[in-house]
XYZ file of N, CA and C in Angstrom:
570
model
N 0.835 -1.193 0.000
C 0.000 0.000 0.000
C 0.875 1.250 0.000
N 0.253 2.385 -0.237
C 0.989 3.652 -0.274
C 1.580 3.982 1.089
N 0.840 3.712 2.156
C 1.337 4.002 3.510
C 2.577 3.174 3.819
N 2.570 1.915 3.428
C 3.714 1.038 3.682
C 4.964 1.557 2.984
N 4.802 2.134 1.803
C 5.940 2.673 1.065
C 6.392 4.025 1.612
N 5.478 4.779 2.214
C 5.792 6.140 2.667
C 6.422 6.200 4.049
N 6.284 5.128 4.828
C 6.736 5.155 6.220
C 7.762 4.059 6.479
N 8.837 4.459 7.156
C 9.814 3.503 7.663
C 9.696 3.519 9.175
N 9.766 2.354 9.806
C 9.553 2.281 11.247
C 10.598 1.403 11.911
N 11.197 1.944 12.963
C 12.122 1.189 13.800
C 11.525 1.106 15.195
N 10.992 -0.062 15.581
C 10.477 -0.197 16.948
C 11.629 -0.235 17.952
N 11.286 -0.061 19.216
C 12.303 -0.059 20.275
C 13.184 -1.295 20.198
N 12.567 -2.436 19.980
C 13.304 -3.687 19.806
C 12.970 -4.212 18.417
N 13.875 -4.057 17.458
C 13.568 -4.481 16.088
C 13.300 -5.987 16.020
N 12.267 -6.387 15.292
C 11.950 -7.818 15.149
C 12.824 -8.447 14.069
N 14.023 -8.803 14.438
C 14.985 -9.338 13.480
C 14.969 -10.859 13.498
N 15.355 -11.455 12.398
C 15.513 -12.905 12.314
C 16.986 -13.218 12.566
N 17.329 -13.785 13.724
C 18.741 -13.943 14.097
C 19.546 -14.852 13.171
N 18.888 -15.763 12.452
C 19.614 -16.675 11.571
C 19.925 -16.043 10.210
N 19.335 -14.882 9.941
C 19.601 -14.186 8.678
C 20.824 -13.280 8.818
N 21.345 -12.850 7.692
C 22.421 -11.868 7.691
C 21.778 -10.483 7.515
N 22.491 -9.422 7.846
C 21.926 -8.102 7.575
C 21.517 -7.931 6.111
N 22.337 -8.412 5.190
C 22.021 -8.272 3.765
C 20.753 -9.032 3.400
N 20.629 -10.281 3.855
C 19.443 -11.058 3.490
C 18.190 -10.517 4.170
N 18.324 -10.042 5.409
C 17.164 -9.500 6.119
C 16.678 -8.198 5.463
N 17.587 -7.300 5.161
C 17.195 -6.023 4.550
C 16.635 -6.269 3.148
N 17.168 -7.252 2.434
C 16.623 -7.613 1.123
C 15.198 -8.157 1.268
N 14.980 -8.986 2.275
C 13.651 -9.528 2.575
C 12.659 -8.395 2.828
N 13.062 -7.412 3.644
C 12.190 -6.275 3.950
C 11.966 -5.431 2.696
N 12.993 -5.269 1.870
C 12.849 -4.497 0.632
C 11.771 -5.108 -0.259
N 11.745 -6.419 -0.303
C 10.717 -7.098 -1.104
C 9.328 -6.819 -0.524
N 9.201 -6.913 0.791
C 7.918 -6.643 1.459
C 7.482 -5.199 1.225
N 8.452 -4.290 1.195
C 8.167 -2.856 1.028
C 8.039 -2.458 -0.440
N 7.942 -3.443 -1.315
C 7.703 -3.221 -2.739
C 8.808 -2.469 -3.468
N 10.049 -2.656 -3.027
C 11.170 -2.106 -3.800
C 11.262 -2.955 -5.071
N 11.199 -2.322 -6.239
C 11.229 -3.092 -7.487
C 12.442 -4.028 -7.568
N 12.227 -5.196 -8.101
C 13.269 -6.227 -8.173
C 14.561 -5.705 -8.793
N 14.471 -4.935 -9.867
C 15.655 -4.416 -10.536
C 16.416 -3.378 -9.722
N 15.776 -2.801 -8.713
C 16.405 -1.777 -7.866
C 16.774 -2.301 -6.481
N 16.338 -3.512 -6.170
C 16.450 -4.038 -4.808
C 17.886 -4.169 -4.325
N 18.764 -4.737 -5.125
C 20.152 -4.941 -4.688
C 20.825 -3.600 -4.379
N 20.622 -2.619 -5.248
C 21.218 -1.296 -5.022
C 20.620 -0.636 -3.781
N 19.314 -0.814 -3.565
C 18.655 -0.232 -2.390
C 19.198 -0.862 -1.105
N 19.394 -2.166 -1.123
C 19.945 -2.873 0.043
C 21.371 -2.403 0.299
N 22.189 -2.343 -0.741
C 23.573 -1.873 -0.588
C 23.612 -0.454 -0.017
N 22.737 0.402 -0.526
C 22.692 1.797 -0.068
C 22.283 1.864 1.412
N 21.263 1.111 1.803
C 20.801 1.121 3.200
C 21.876 0.568 4.133
N 22.504 -0.523 3.746
C 23.560 -1.105 4.577
C 24.733 -0.138 4.701
N 25.093 0.515 3.613
C 26.196 1.477 3.638
C 25.886 2.677 4.519
N 24.678 3.244 4.378
C 24.294 4.404 5.184
C 24.290 4.067 6.674
N 24.023 2.816 6.996
C 23.941 2.416 8.399
C 25.237 1.798 8.922
N 26.288 1.839 8.136
C 27.590 1.353 8.581
C 27.644 -0.152 8.772
N 26.973 -0.886 7.885
C 26.887 -2.340 8.028
C 27.669 -3.112 6.965
N 28.417 -2.419 6.128
C 29.124 -3.112 5.050
C 30.049 -4.212 5.561
N 30.741 -3.969 6.660
C 31.705 -4.951 7.180
C 31.052 -6.173 7.811
N 29.767 -6.082 8.164
C 29.092 -7.213 8.831
C 27.914 -7.731 8.021
N 27.793 -7.332 6.795
C 26.636 -7.666 5.967
C 26.425 -9.163 5.790
N 27.488 -9.979 5.888
C 27.374 -11.415 5.666
C 27.390 -12.233 6.969
N 27.477 -11.558 8.109
C 27.453 -12.272 9.389
C 26.013 -12.518 9.821
N 25.792 -13.571 10.570
C 24.443 -13.796 11.098
C 24.111 -12.701 12.101
N 22.874 -12.260 12.091
C 22.435 -11.193 12.987
C 22.645 -11.600 14.441
N 22.472 -12.867 14.758
C 22.651 -13.338 16.143
C 24.071 -13.084 16.657
N 25.038 -12.927 15.769
C 26.428 -12.707 16.152
C 26.753 -11.226 16.354
N 25.807 -10.356 16.062
C 26.063 -8.915 16.125
C 25.751 -8.347 17.503
N 26.449 -7.270 17.853
C 26.170 -6.558 19.107
C 24.806 -5.892 19.007
N 24.290 -5.452 20.130
C 22.994 -4.777 20.126
C 23.051 -3.511 19.262
N 24.157 -2.797 19.302
C 24.306 -1.603 18.473
C 24.206 -1.921 16.994
N 24.841 -3.001 16.568
C 24.748 -3.391 15.161
C 23.354 -3.892 14.822
N 22.698 -4.565 15.755
C 21.317 -5.004 15.501
C 20.407 -3.782 15.320
N 20.646 -2.722 16.103
C 19.870 -1.495 15.926
C 20.123 -0.919 14.531
N 21.363 -0.995 14.083
C 21.689 -0.501 12.747
C 20.954 -1.310 11.670
N 20.866 -2.630 11.880
C 20.109 -3.464 10.936
C 18.648 -3.014 10.936
N 18.124 -2.736 12.115
C 16.753 -2.235 12.207
C 16.581 -0.923 11.453
N 17.554 -0.024 11.579
C 17.503 1.238 10.832
C 17.596 0.992 9.326
N 18.458 0.079 8.931
C 18.611 -0.214 7.500
C 17.302 -0.725 6.910
N 16.602 -1.591 7.643
C 15.331 -2.088 7.111
C 14.291 -0.982 7.067
N 14.409 -0.003 7.965
C 13.441 1.098 7.996
C 13.648 2.078 6.844
N 14.867 2.142 6.298
C 15.150 3.117 5.235
C 15.355 2.497 3.861
N 15.352 1.177 3.761
C 15.699 0.524 2.492
C 14.790 0.959 1.347
N 13.561 1.277 1.625
C 12.617 1.680 0.579
C 12.514 3.204 0.449
N 13.439 3.919 1.122
C 13.531 5.376 1.075
C 12.187 6.041 1.342
N 11.656 5.802 2.537
C 10.347 6.374 2.873
C 10.431 7.881 3.096
N 9.313 8.547 2.923
C 9.251 9.991 3.165
C 9.319 10.297 4.649
N 8.795 9.383 5.465
C 8.752 9.577 6.919
C 9.415 8.382 7.591
N 10.290 8.669 8.533
C 10.988 7.634 9.285
C 10.625 7.806 10.762
N 10.000 6.792 11.353
C 9.575 6.837 12.753
C 10.494 5.922 13.559
N 11.160 6.512 14.552
C 12.099 5.765 15.389
C 11.591 5.779 16.824
N 11.351 4.612 17.387
C 10.848 4.497 18.747
C 11.977 4.056 19.674
N 12.399 4.974 20.546
C 13.443 4.685 21.536
C 14.639 3.975 20.892
N 15.278 4.591 19.895
C 16.313 3.886 19.134
C 17.605 3.585 19.884
N 17.857 4.205 21.043
C 19.120 3.956 21.741
C 18.951 3.258 23.088
N 17.757 2.813 23.417
C 17.544 2.153 24.701
C 18.384 0.874 24.779
N 19.117 0.729 25.870
C 19.907 -0.475 26.104
C 21.275 -0.483 25.437
N 21.639 0.605 24.789
C 22.942 0.654 24.132
C 23.982 1.253 25.068
N 25.257 0.902 24.848
C 26.324 1.501 25.654
C 26.610 2.906 25.123
N 27.365 3.719 25.862
C 27.587 5.115 25.453
C 28.188 5.290 24.052
N 29.073 4.413 23.657
C 29.664 4.521 22.316
C 28.609 4.220 21.257
N 27.811 3.174 21.486
C 26.760 2.827 20.545
C 25.708 3.935 20.465
N 25.389 4.543 21.607
C 24.431 5.654 21.621
C 24.934 6.789 20.743
N 26.193 7.136 20.914
C 26.768 8.221 20.113
C 26.717 7.885 18.625
N 27.047 6.645 18.274
C 27.044 6.237 16.866
C 25.633 6.273 16.271
N 24.655 5.773 17.011
C 23.266 5.762 16.519
C 22.736 7.188 16.410
N 23.052 8.036 17.384
C 22.615 9.437 17.306
C 23.200 10.131 16.084
N 24.465 9.890 15.817
C 25.104 10.481 14.639
C 24.420 9.985 13.373
N 24.137 8.706 13.325
C 23.463 8.126 12.171
C 22.082 8.754 11.971
N 21.331 8.933 13.044
C 19.999 9.538 12.947
C 20.102 10.983 12.466
N 21.055 11.736 13.016
C 21.249 13.124 12.558
C 21.611 13.161 11.075
N 22.459 12.235 10.642
C 22.845 12.171 9.231
C 21.639 11.846 8.344
N 20.797 10.934 8.797
C 19.596 10.589 8.037
C 18.689 11.810 7.900
N 18.514 12.537 8.993
C 17.660 13.736 8.960
C 18.276 14.812 8.075
N 19.588 14.973 8.156
C 20.270 16.018 7.390
C 20.293 15.723 5.893
N 20.135 14.458 5.523
C 20.186 14.097 4.106
C 19.025 14.699 3.328
N 17.951 15.037 4.030
C 16.784 15.608 3.361
C 15.929 14.572 2.656
N 16.291 13.301 2.768
C 15.517 12.248 2.103
C 14.252 11.896 2.856
N 14.264 12.097 4.173
C 13.071 11.798 4.932
C 12.917 12.716 6.136
N 11.681 12.806 6.585
C 11.385 13.475 7.844
C 11.554 12.420 8.922
N 12.321 12.732 9.952
C 12.582 11.767 11.013
C 11.778 12.159 12.249
N 10.939 11.239 12.719
C 10.186 11.416 13.956
C 10.793 10.493 14.999
N 11.225 11.076 16.088
C 11.841 10.316 17.171
C 10.861 10.283 18.331
N 10.456 9.105 18.740
C 9.546 8.949 19.864
C 10.364 8.435 21.043
N 10.419 9.231 22.128
C 11.268 8.849 23.250
C 10.838 9.530 24.532
N 11.208 8.932 25.638
C 11.048 9.529 26.969
C 12.367 10.152 27.424
N 13.430 9.905 26.688
C 14.763 10.325 27.091
C 15.029 11.733 26.563
N 14.947 12.714 27.457
C 15.071 14.103 27.035
C 16.472 14.432 26.520
N 17.489 13.778 27.059
C 18.851 13.992 26.552
C 18.936 13.570 25.088
N 18.185 12.550 24.732
C 18.120 12.089 23.343
C 17.519 13.171 22.451
N 16.453 13.769 22.930
C 15.786 14.837 22.186
C 16.747 16.006 21.982
N 17.414 16.412 23.057
C 18.350 17.534 22.970
C 19.513 17.229 22.030
N 19.971 15.985 22.011
C 21.131 15.612 21.200
C 20.799 15.469 19.717
N 19.553 15.157 19.393
C 19.215 14.808 18.016
C 18.274 15.800 17.335
N 17.325 16.321 18.070
C 16.180 16.992 17.451
C 16.332 18.492 17.275
N 15.566 19.000 16.347
C 15.471 20.444 16.116
C 14.157 20.996 16.652
N 13.146 20.150 16.747
C 11.816 20.567 17.158
C 11.257 19.517 18.113
N 10.444 19.963 19.069
C 9.839 19.056 20.036
C 8.319 19.167 19.941
N 7.685 18.022 19.869
C 6.242 17.939 20.004
C 6.017 17.046 21.213
N 5.359 17.577 22.214
C 5.099 16.834 23.437
C 3.642 16.398 23.421
N 3.430 15.106 23.553
C 2.088 14.546 23.544
C 1.812 13.976 24.934
N 0.698 14.367 25.502
C 0.292 13.910 26.823
C -1.116 13.344 26.726
N -1.257 12.063 27.022
C -2.548 11.379 26.956
C -3.246 11.603 25.620
N -2.472 11.546 24.547
C -3.033 11.657 23.207
C -3.259 13.070 22.709
N -2.918 14.064 23.507
C -3.090 15.461 23.099
C -1.743 16.137 22.952
N -1.614 16.947 21.916
C -0.390 17.730 21.727
C -0.439 18.902 22.700
N 0.561 18.980 23.586
C 0.600 20.065 24.572
C 1.765 21.028 24.335
N 2.662 20.677 23.428
C 3.773 21.554 23.102
C 4.253 21.211 21.697
N 4.531 22.236 20.914
C 5.072 22.060 19.564
C 5.931 23.285 19.285
N 7.261 23.118 19.427
C 8.141 24.281 19.363
C 9.575 23.842 19.029
N 10.322 24.697 18.336
C 11.739 24.386 18.114
C 12.499 24.369 19.446
N 13.468 23.485 19.578
C 14.253 23.384 20.809
C 14.932 24.715 21.122
N 15.435 25.394 20.105
C 16.126 26.672 20.336
C 15.213 27.671 21.044
N 13.937 27.684 20.683
C 12.986 28.588 21.354
C 12.685 28.126 22.774
N 12.563 26.831 22.946
C 12.222 26.273 24.258
C 13.298 26.596 25.281
N 14.547 26.518 24.856
C 15.660 26.694 25.785
C 16.314 28.073 25.680
N 15.687 28.999 24.956
C 16.272 30.332 24.738
C 16.500 31.089 26.044
N 15.653 30.871 27.043
C 15.802 31.603 28.311
C 16.774 30.917 29.261
N 17.466 29.889 28.779
C 18.448 29.198 29.603
C 17.888 28.002 30.344
N 16.586 27.770 30.241
C 15.976 26.615 30.899
C 16.284 25.337 30.143
N 16.209 24.250 30.857
C 16.468 22.956 30.228
C 15.164 22.389 29.675
N 15.298 21.449 28.785
C 14.143 20.761 28.228
C 13.386 20.031 29.338
N 14.120 19.497 30.289
C 13.483 18.809 31.419
C 12.594 19.757 32.228
N 13.072 20.977 32.453
C 12.282 21.961 33.191
C 11.003 22.314 32.434
N 11.126 22.498 31.131
C 9.955 22.826 30.312
C 8.981 21.658 30.319
N 9.484 20.454 30.149
C 8.668 19.238 30.163
C 7.871 19.157 31.468
N 8.560 19.348 32.582
C 7.901 19.287 33.894
C 6.876 20.400 34.044
N 7.230 21.603 33.654
C 6.323 22.748 33.784
C 5.050 22.544 32.945
N 5.209 22.129 31.712
C 4.055 21.944 30.825
C 3.140 20.848 31.357
N 3.719 19.743 31.774
C 2.873 18.640 32.243
C 2.275 18.914 33.618
N 2.982 19.646 34.467
C 2.436 20.013 35.772
C 1.286 20.991 35.578
N 1.464 21.951 34.671
C 0.399 22.902 34.354
C -0.801 22.156 33.797
N -0.550 21.171 32.931
C -1.627 20.393 32.331
C -2.381 19.602 33.390
N -1.651 18.999 34.337
C -2.299 18.247 35.415
C -3.141 19.166 36.279
N -2.641 20.368 36.597
C -3.385 21.320 37.409
C -4.654 21.747 36.684
N -4.570 21.899 35.377
C -5.728 22.298 34.583
C -6.795 21.237 34.522
N -6.423 19.980 34.773
C -7.419 18.905 34.755
C -7.991 18.665 36.134
N -7.710 19.592 37.045
C -8.228 19.439 38.403
C -7.452 18.440 39.215
N -6.287 18.028 38.692
C -5.455 17.074 39.425
C -6.045 15.674 39.455
N -7.064 15.429 38.623
C -7.728 14.131 38.664
C -6.917 13.022 38.018
N -5.966 13.389 37.214
C -5.167 12.373 36.535
C -3.956 12.034 37.387
N -3.987 10.865 38.017
C -2.846 10.442 38.827
C -1.811 9.830 37.911
N -0.562 10.200 38.145
C 0.502 9.714 37.282
C 1.711 9.328 38.096
N 2.498 8.519 37.488
C 3.788 8.165 38.069
C 4.860 8.719 37.146
N 6.084 8.879 37.650
C 7.148 9.426 36.794
C 7.351 8.653 35.497
N 7.091 7.373 35.486
C 7.299 6.574 34.277
C 6.046 6.391 33.445
N 5.043 7.225 33.643
C 3.774 7.108 32.944
C 4.017 7.076 31.439
N 3.637 5.974 30.782
C 3.950 5.796 29.369
C 3.047 6.602 28.449
N 2.096 7.328 28.995
C 1.232 8.132 28.132
C 1.927 9.413 27.694
N 3.057 9.724 28.246
C 3.790 10.927 27.886
C 4.879 10.580 26.893
N 4.972 11.350 25.849
C 6.001 11.096 24.853
C 6.566 12.401 24.360
N 7.846 12.432 24.140
C 8.472 13.559 23.469
C 8.754 13.086 22.051
N 8.273 13.816 21.095
C 8.470 13.425 19.716
C 9.109 14.587 18.992
N 10.125 14.291 18.222
C 10.724 15.373 17.438
C 11.028 14.895 16.056
């Protein structure tokens, strides 16, 4: 369908087939995403290259580190060159070096101009490191939509703004919505 071709998606934990190689898995996804047969090999090569997977393209996915598995997930999300790329918690569980590498890769993908990148995360440091704009969604409602530069122009941190907006929102609802710090209904999207 048109939606399947227009959107690339990387879930928090990519559903990879551990017995496949990055090349065979991304090729499999390219077929599902309707990449024409005559263009498929080049599309797979391009996705693997953009994600830094050329050196491990023939290894079984089960042999790869979590950081490389995330890269395979990103490669499958971009192999069909979607207009919109949705990344859900792309660095959760990675070590600091892997986090830096994945963040750089995401920034490069966004800077290429080939797709709009939407990052869905609870990790505000991730938002600050990667994003240009923040959309804050609380219980299904957009409560903030602003460039990061404007949000932090007065010297405040993104965390302070996040807390202020959601505390104000809770007060406006009469305080009837009980929440915990890890309430999954809150998302920062950029």
